mmCIF file of C-alpha atoms in Angstrom:
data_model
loop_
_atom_site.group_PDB
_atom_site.id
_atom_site.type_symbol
_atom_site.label_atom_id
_atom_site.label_comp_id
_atom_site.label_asym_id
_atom_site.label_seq_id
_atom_site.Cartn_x
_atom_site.Cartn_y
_atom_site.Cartn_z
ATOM 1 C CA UNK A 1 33.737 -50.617 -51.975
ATOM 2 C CA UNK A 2 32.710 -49.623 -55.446
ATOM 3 C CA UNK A 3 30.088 -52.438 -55.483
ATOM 4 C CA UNK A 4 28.651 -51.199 -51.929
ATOM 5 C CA UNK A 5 28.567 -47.657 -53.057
ATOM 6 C CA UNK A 6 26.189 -48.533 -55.967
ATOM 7 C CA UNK A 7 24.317 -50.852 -54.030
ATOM 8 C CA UNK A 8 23.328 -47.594 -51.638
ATOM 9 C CA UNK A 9 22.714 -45.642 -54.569
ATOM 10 C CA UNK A 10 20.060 -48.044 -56.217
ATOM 11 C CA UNK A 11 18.484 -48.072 -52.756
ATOM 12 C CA UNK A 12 18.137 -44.568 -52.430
ATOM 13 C CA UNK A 13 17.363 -44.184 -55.981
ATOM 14 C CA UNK A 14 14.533 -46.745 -55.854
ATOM 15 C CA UNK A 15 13.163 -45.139 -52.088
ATOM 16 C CA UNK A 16 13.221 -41.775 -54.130
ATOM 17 C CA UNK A 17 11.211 -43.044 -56.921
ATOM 18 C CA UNK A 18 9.109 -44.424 -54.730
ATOM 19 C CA UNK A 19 8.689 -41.581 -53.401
ATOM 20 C CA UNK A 20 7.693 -39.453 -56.146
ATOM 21 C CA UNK A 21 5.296 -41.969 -57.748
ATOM 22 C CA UNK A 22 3.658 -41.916 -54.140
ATOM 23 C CA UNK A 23 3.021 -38.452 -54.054
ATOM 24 C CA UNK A 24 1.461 -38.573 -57.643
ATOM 25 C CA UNK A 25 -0.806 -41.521 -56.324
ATOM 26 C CA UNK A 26 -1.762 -39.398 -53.479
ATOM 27 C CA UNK A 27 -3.001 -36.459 -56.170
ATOM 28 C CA UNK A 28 -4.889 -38.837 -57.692
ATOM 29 C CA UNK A 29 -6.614 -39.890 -54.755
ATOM 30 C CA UNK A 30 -7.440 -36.399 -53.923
ATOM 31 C CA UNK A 31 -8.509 -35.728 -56.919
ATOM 32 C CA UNK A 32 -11.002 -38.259 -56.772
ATOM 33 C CA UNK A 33 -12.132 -37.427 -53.196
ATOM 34 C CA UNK A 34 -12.751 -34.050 -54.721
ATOM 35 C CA UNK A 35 -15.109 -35.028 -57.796
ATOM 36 C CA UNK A 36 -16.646 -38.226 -56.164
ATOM 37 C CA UNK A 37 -16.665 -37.786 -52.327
ATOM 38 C CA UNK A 38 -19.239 -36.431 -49.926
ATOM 39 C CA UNK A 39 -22.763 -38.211 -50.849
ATOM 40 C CA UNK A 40 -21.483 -38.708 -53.872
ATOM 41 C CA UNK A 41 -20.575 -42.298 -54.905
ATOM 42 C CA UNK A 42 -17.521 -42.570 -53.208
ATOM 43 C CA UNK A 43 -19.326 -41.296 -49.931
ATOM 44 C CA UNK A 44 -20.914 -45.006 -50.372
ATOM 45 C CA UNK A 45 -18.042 -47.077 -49.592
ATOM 46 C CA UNK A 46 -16.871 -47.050 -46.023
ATOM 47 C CA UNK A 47 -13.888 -44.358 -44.977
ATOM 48 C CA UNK A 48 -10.330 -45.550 -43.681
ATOM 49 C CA UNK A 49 -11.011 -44.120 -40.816
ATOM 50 C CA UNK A 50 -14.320 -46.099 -39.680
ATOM 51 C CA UNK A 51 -12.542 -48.874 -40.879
ATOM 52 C CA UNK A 52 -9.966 -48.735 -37.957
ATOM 53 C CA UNK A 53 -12.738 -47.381 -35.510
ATOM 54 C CA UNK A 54 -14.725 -50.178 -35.041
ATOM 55 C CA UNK A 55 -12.550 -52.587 -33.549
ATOM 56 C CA UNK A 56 -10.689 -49.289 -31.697
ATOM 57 C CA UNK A 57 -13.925 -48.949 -30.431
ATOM 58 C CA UNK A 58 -14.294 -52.322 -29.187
ATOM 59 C CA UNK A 59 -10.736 -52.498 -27.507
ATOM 60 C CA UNK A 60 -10.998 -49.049 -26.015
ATOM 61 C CA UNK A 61 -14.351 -49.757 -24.406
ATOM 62 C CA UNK A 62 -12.995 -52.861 -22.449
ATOM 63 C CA UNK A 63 -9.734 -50.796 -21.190
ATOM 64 C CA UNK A 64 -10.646 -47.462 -20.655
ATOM 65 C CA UNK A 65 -12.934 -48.314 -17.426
ATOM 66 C CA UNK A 66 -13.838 -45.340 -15.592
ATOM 67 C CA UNK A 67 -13.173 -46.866 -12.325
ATOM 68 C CA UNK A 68 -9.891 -46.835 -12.988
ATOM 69 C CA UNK A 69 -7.401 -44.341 -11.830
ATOM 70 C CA UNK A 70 -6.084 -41.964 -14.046
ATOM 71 C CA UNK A 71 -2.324 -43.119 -14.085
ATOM 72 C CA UNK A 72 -3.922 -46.987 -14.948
ATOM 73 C CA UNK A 73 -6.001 -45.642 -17.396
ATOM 74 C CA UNK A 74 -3.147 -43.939 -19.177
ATOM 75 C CA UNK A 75 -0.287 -46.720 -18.855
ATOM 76 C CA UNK A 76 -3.165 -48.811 -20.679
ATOM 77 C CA UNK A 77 -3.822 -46.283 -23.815
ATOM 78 C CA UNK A 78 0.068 -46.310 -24.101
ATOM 79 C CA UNK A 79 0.562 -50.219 -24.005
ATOM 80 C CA UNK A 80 -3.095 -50.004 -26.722
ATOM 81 C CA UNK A 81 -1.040 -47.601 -28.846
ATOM 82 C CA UNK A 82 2.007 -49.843 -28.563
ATOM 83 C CA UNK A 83 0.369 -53.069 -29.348
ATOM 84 C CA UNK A 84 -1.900 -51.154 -32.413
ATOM 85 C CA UNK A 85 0.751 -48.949 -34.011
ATOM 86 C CA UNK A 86 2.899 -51.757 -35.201
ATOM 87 C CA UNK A 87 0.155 -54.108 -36.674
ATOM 88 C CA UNK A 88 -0.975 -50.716 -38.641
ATOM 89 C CA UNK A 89 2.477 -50.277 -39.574
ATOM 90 C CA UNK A 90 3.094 -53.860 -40.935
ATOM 91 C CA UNK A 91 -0.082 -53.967 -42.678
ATOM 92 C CA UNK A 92 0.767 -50.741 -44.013
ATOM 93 C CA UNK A 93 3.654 -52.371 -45.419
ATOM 94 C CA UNK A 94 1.522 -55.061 -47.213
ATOM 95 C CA UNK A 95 -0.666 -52.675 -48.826
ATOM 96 C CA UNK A 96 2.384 -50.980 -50.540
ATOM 97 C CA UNK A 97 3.713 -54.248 -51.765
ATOM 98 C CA UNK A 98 -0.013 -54.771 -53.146
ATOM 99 C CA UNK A 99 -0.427 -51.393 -54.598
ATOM 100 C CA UNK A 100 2.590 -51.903 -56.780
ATOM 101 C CA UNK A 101 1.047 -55.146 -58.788
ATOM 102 C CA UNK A 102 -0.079 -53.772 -62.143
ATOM 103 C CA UNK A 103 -2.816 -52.779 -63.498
ATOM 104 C CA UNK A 104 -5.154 -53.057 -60.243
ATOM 105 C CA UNK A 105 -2.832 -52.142 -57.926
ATOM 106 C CA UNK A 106 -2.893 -48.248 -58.078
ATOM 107 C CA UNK A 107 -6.538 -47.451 -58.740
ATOM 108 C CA UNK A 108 -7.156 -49.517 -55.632
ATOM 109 C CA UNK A 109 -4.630 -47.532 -54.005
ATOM 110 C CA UNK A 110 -5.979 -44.299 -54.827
ATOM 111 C CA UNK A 111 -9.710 -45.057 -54.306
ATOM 112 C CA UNK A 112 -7.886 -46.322 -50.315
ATOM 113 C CA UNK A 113 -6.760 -43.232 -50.155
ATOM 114 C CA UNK A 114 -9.376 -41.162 -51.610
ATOM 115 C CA UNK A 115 -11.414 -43.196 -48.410
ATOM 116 C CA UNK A 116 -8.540 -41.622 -45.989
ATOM 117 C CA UNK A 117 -9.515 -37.783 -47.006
ATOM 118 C CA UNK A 118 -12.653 -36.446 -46.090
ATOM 119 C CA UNK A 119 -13.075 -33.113 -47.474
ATOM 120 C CA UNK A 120 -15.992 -32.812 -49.776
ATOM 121 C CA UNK A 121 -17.864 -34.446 -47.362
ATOM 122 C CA UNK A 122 -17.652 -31.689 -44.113
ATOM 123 C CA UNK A 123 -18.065 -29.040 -46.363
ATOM 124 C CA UNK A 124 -21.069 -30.615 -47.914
ATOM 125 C CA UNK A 125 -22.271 -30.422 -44.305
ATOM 126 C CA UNK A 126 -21.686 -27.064 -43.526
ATOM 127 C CA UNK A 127 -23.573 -25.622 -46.511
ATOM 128 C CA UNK A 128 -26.211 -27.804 -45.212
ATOM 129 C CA UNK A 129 -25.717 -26.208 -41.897
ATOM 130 C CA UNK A 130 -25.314 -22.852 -43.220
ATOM 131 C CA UNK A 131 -28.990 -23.229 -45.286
ATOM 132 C CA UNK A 132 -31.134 -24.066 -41.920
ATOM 133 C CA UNK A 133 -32.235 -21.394 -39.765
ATOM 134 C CA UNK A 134 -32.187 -22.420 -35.941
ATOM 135 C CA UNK A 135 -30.689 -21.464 -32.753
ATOM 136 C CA UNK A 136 -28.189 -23.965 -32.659
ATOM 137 C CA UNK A 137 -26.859 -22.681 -36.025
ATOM 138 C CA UNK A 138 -23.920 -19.975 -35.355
ATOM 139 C CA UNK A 139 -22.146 -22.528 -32.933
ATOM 140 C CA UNK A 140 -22.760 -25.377 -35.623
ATOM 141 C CA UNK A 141 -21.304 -23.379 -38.781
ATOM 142 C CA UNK A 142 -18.253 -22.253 -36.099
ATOM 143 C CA UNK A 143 -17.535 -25.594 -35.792
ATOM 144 C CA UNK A 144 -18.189 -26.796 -39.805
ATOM 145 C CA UNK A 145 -15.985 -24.073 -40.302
ATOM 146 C CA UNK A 146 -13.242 -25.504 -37.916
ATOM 147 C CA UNK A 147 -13.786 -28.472 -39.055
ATOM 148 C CA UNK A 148 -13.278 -27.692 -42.654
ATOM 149 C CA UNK A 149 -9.652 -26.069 -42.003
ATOM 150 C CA UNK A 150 -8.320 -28.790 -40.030
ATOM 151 C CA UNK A 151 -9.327 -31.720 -42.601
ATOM 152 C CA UNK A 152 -7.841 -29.845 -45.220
ATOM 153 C CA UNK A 153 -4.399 -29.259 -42.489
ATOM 154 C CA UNK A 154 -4.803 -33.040 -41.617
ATOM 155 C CA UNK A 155 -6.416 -35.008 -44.244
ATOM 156 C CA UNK A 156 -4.641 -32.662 -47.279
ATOM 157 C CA UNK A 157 -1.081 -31.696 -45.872
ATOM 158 C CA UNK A 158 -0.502 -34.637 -43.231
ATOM 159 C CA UNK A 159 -1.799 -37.450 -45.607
ATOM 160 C CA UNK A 160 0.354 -36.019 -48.333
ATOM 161 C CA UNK A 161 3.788 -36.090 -46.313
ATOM 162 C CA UNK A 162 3.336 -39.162 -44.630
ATOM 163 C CA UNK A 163 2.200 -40.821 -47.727
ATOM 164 C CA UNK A 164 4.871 -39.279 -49.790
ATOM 165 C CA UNK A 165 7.816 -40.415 -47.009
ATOM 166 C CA UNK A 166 6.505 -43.786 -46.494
ATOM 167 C CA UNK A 167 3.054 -44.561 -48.166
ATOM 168 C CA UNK A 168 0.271 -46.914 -46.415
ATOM 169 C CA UNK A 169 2.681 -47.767 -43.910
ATOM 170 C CA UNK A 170 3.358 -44.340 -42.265
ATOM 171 C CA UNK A 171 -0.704 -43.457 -43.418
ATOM 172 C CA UNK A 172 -2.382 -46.129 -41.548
ATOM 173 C CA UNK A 173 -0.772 -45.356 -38.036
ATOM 174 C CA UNK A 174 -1.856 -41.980 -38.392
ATOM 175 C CA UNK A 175 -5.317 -42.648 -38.932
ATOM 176 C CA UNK A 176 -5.578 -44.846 -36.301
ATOM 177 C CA UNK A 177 -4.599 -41.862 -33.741
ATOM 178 C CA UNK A 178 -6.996 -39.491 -35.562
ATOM 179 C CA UNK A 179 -9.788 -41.887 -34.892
ATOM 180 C CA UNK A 180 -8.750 -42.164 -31.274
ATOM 181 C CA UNK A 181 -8.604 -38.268 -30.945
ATOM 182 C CA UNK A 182 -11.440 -37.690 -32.880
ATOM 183 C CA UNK A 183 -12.961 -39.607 -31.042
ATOM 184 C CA UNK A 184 -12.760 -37.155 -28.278
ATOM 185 C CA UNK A 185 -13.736 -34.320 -29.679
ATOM 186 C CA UNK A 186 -12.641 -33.482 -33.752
ATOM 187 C CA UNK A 187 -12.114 -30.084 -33.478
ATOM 188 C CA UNK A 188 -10.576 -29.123 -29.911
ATOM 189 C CA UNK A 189 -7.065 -27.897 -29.852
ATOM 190 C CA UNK A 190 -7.065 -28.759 -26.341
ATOM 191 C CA UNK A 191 -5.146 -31.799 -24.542
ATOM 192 C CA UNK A 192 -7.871 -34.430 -24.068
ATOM 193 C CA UNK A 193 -8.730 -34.823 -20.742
ATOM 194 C CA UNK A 194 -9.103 -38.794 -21.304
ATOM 195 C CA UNK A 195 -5.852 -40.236 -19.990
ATOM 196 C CA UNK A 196 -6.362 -43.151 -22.213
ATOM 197 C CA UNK A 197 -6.360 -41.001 -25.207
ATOM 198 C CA UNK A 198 -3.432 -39.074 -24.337
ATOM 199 C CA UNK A 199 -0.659 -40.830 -25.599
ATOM 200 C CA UNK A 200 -2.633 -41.233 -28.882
ATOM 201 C CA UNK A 201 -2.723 -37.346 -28.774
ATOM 202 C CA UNK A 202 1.038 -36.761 -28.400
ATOM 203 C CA UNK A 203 1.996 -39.216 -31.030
ATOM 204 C CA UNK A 204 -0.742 -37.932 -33.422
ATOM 205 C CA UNK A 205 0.693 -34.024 -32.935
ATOM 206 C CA UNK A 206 4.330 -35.185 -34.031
ATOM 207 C CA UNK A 207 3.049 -37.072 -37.141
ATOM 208 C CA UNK A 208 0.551 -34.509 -37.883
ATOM 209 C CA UNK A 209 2.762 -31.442 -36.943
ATOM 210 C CA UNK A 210 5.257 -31.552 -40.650
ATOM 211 C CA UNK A 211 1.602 -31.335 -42.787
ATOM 212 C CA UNK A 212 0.406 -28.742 -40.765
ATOM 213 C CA UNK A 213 2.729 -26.228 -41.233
ATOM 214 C CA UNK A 214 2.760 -27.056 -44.665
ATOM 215 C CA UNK A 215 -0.936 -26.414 -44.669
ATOM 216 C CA UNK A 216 -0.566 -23.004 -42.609
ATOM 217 C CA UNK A 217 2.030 -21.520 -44.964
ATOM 218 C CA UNK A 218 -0.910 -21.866 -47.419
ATOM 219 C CA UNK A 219 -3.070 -20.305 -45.324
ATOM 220 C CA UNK A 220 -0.904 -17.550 -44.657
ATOM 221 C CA UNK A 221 -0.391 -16.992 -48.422
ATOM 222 C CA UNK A 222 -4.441 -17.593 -49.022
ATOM 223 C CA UNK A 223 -5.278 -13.799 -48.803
ATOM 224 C CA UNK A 224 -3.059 -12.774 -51.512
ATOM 225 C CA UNK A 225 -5.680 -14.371 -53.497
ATOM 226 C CA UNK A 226 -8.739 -13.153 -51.495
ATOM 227 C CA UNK A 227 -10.332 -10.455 -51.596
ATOM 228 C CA UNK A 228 -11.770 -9.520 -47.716
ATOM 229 C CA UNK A 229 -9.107 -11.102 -46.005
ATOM 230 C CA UNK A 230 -6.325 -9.768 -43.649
ATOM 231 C CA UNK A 231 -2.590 -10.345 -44.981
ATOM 232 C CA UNK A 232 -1.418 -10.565 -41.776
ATOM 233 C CA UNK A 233 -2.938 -13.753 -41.288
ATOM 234 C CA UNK A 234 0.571 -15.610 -40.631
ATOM 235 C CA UNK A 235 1.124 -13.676 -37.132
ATOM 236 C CA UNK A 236 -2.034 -15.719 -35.674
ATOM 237 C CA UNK A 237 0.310 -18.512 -33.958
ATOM 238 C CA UNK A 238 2.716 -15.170 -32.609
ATOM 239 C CA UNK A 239 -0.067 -13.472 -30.999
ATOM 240 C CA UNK A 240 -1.320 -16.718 -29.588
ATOM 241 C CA UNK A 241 1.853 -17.237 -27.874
ATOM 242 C CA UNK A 242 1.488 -13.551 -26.282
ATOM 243 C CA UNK A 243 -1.840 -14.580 -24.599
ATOM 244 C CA UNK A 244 -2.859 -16.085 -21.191
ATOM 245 C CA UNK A 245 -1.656 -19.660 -21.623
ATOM 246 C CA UNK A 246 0.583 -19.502 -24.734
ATOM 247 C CA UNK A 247 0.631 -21.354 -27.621
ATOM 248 C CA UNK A 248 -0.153 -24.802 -25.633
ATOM 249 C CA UNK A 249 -2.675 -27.431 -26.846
ATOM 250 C CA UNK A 250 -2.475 -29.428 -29.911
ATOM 251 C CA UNK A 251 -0.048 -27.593 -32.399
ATOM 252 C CA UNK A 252 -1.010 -28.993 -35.487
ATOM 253 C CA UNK A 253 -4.474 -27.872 -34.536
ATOM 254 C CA UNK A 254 -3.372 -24.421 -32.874
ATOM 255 C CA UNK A 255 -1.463 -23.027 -35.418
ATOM 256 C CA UNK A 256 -3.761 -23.437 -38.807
ATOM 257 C CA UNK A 257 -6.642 -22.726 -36.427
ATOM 258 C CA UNK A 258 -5.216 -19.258 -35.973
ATOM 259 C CA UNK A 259 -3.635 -18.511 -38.761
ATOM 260 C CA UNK A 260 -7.550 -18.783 -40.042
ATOM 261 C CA UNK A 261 -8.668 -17.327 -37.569
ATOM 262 C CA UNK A 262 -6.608 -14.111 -38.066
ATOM 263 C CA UNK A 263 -6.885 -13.859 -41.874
ATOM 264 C CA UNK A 264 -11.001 -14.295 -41.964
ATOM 265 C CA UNK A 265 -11.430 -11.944 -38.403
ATOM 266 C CA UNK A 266 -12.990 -15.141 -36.723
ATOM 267 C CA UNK A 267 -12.665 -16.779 -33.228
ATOM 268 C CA UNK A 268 -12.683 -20.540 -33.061
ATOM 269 C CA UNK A 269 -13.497 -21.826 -29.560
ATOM 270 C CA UNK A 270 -10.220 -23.899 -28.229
ATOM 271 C CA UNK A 271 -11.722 -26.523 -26.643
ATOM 272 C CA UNK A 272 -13.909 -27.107 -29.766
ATOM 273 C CA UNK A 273 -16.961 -27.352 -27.895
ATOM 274 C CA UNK A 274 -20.596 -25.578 -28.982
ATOM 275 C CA UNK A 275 -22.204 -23.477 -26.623
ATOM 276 C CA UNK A 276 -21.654 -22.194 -23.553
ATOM 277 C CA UNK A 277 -19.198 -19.965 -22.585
ATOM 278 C CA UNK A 278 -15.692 -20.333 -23.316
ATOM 279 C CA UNK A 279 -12.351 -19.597 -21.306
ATOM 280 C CA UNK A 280 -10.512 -19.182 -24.324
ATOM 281 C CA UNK A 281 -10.623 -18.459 -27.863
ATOM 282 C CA UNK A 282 -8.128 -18.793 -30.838
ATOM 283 C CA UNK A 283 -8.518 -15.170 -33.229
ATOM 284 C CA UNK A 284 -8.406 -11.736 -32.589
ATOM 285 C CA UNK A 285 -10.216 -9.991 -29.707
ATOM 286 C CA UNK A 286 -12.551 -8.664 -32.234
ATOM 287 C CA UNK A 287 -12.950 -11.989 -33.722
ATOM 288 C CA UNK A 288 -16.453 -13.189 -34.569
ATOM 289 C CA UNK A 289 -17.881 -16.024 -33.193
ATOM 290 C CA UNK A 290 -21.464 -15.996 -34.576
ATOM 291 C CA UNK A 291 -21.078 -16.946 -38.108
ATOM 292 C CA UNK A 292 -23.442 -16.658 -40.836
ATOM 293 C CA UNK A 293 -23.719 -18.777 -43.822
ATOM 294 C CA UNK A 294 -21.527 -15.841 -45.996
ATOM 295 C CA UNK A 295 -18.729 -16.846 -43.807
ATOM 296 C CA UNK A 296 -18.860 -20.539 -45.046
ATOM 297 C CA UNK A 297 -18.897 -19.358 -48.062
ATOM 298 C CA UNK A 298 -15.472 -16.736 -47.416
ATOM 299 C CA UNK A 299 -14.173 -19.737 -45.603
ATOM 300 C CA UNK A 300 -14.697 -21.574 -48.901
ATOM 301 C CA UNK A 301 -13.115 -18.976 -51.491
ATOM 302 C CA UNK A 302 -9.984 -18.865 -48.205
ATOM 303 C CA UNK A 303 -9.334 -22.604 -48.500
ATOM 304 C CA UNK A 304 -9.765 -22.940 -52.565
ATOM 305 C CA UNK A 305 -7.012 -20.061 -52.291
ATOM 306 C CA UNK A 306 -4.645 -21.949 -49.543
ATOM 307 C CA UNK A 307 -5.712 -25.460 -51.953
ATOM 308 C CA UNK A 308 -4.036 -23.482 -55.093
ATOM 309 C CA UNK A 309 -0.637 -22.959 -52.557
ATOM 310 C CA UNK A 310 -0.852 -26.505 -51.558
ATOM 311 C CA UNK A 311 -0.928 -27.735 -55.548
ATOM 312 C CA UNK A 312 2.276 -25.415 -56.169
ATOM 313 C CA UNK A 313 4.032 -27.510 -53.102
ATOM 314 C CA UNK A 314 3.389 -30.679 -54.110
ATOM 315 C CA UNK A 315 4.219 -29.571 -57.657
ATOM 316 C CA UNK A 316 8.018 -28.115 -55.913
ATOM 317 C CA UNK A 317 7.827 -31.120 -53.425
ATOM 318 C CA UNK A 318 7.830 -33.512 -56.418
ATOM 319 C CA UNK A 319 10.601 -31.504 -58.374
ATOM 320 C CA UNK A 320 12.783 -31.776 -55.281
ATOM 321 C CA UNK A 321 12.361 -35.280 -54.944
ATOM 322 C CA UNK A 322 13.357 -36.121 -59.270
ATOM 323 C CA UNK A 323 16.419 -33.330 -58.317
ATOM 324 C CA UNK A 324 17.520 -35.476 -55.425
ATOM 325 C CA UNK A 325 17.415 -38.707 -57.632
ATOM 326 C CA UNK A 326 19.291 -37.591 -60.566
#
């Protein structure tokens, strides 16, 4: 029994360490997404993400026929995401045996991960967006802006927790259902109306639901440290829930969308989409819609702000973890 006993303990000792040298190899990878993303010279290299989406792409445009019926069409994206998910698991599982052979091991790691976070890039576009002068532009920077908070909710907080629980192997299965529901449309908080995308969808809000609220108690903290802003910003989700329709749709989208929403005074569309008019909002009633390039720039100062939060988490997250060894 005594032999058993320290058997466990090595194992969960050696999962912890894991653990904690994961989330340290995740920092670095941000950190170089950070200095040399966007068109920088890591924007060179292909993403994770379009990685996985070309042959998603292929598969998806053989079985998602629109003469099908919509119960066919959605038994086939869940026997896709059954057939996918594993293979992204096991080679998931490779890439952390790889990562751990010195010395090439964890730089290639971290530049694979740097490829999974894309958040220099979008807001490199939205300053772009936010410098041009056209009609299209206030329903452009609404979305950039949208954009920009649900990368860092996604791409910042999931990454990060799946990563940290079980590295490449918990990362790659969630990028694979971010491609399929981006694929849809990358900032709707909606349910897709594709029935072959929504299992991907459901799956995706589970995995993506633990980062999120991670994320959104950063965003609720955000205007301590900016000037502007609302402090109330954390009751965005609770007055959601009070409207027509409740707080439905995709939670990990819905809740930092709001929170957001509430703290800056904006209104993101729910459905995502550009123009037109919309049946519902996520913000307050007085909520803007027609940004300006300022508000990119407040959006900016918000998320460096809720960024500051998130590096005191993964400082306490990483604390936790050495606690729980020793």
């Amino acid at each position: 029994m005594r032999t058993r006993g320290r058997l466990i303990n090595e194992l969960v000792g050696t999962f912890l360490t894991a653990n904690a040298d994961w989330l340290l190899l995740f920092s670095l990878g941000l950190l170089v997404e950070l200095v040399l993303g966007g068109k920088s010279i890591l924007g060179r290299l292909p993403s994770t993400d379009s990685l996985i989406s070309h042959p998603f792409a292929f598969i998806k445009k053989r079985l998602d026929r629109a003469h099908r019926s919509p119960g066919a069409l959605k038994l086939r994206g869940f026997l896709t995401l059954i057939v996918l998910a594993p293979i992204t698991v096991y080679l998931g599982a490779l890439l952390n045996t790889l990562m751990m052979f010195e010395p090439f091991g964890p730089p290639l790691a971290a530049l694979l991960l740097a490829r999974s976070i894309n958040l220099r890039g979008v807001w490199e576009e939205t300053l772009e967006t936010a410098r041009t002068q056209n009609a299209g532009m206030h329903a452009a920077l609404r979305t950039g802006n949208a954009q920009m908070v649900l990368n860092v909710a996604r791409d910042w907080g999931g990454n990060m927790i799946l990563f940290t629980l079980g590295g490449f192997a918990l990362l790659l299965p969630f990028r694979l259902l971010s491609v399929a529901l981006d694929g849809v449309n990358p900032t709707s908080a909606a349910w897709p109306k594709a029935s072959f995308t929504r299992p991907f969808a459901l799956l995706y809000d589970l995995m993506a639901l633990p980062g999120a609220l991670l994320t959104s108690l950063c965003f609720a903290l955000a205007p301590i440290l900016v000037p502007g802003t609302k402090l109330g910003a954390a009751r965005g989700p609770i007055a959601e829930s009070t409207r027509e329709g409740g707080l439905r749709g995709i939670l990990s989208r819905v809740i930092p969308l709001s929170i957001v929403a509430y703290g800056l005074g904006y209104a993101f569309r729910f459905d995502g989409s550009g123009a037109g008019k919309a049946k519902r909002w996520l913000g307050p009633k007085d909520g803007r819609a027609r940004l300006e390039g300022s508000d990119t720039r407040q959006t900016t100062r918000f998320l460096l702000a809720s960024g500051a939060w998130m590096v005191l988490m993964m400082i306490m997250l990483a604390m936790l973890i050495l606690l729980a060894k020793n």
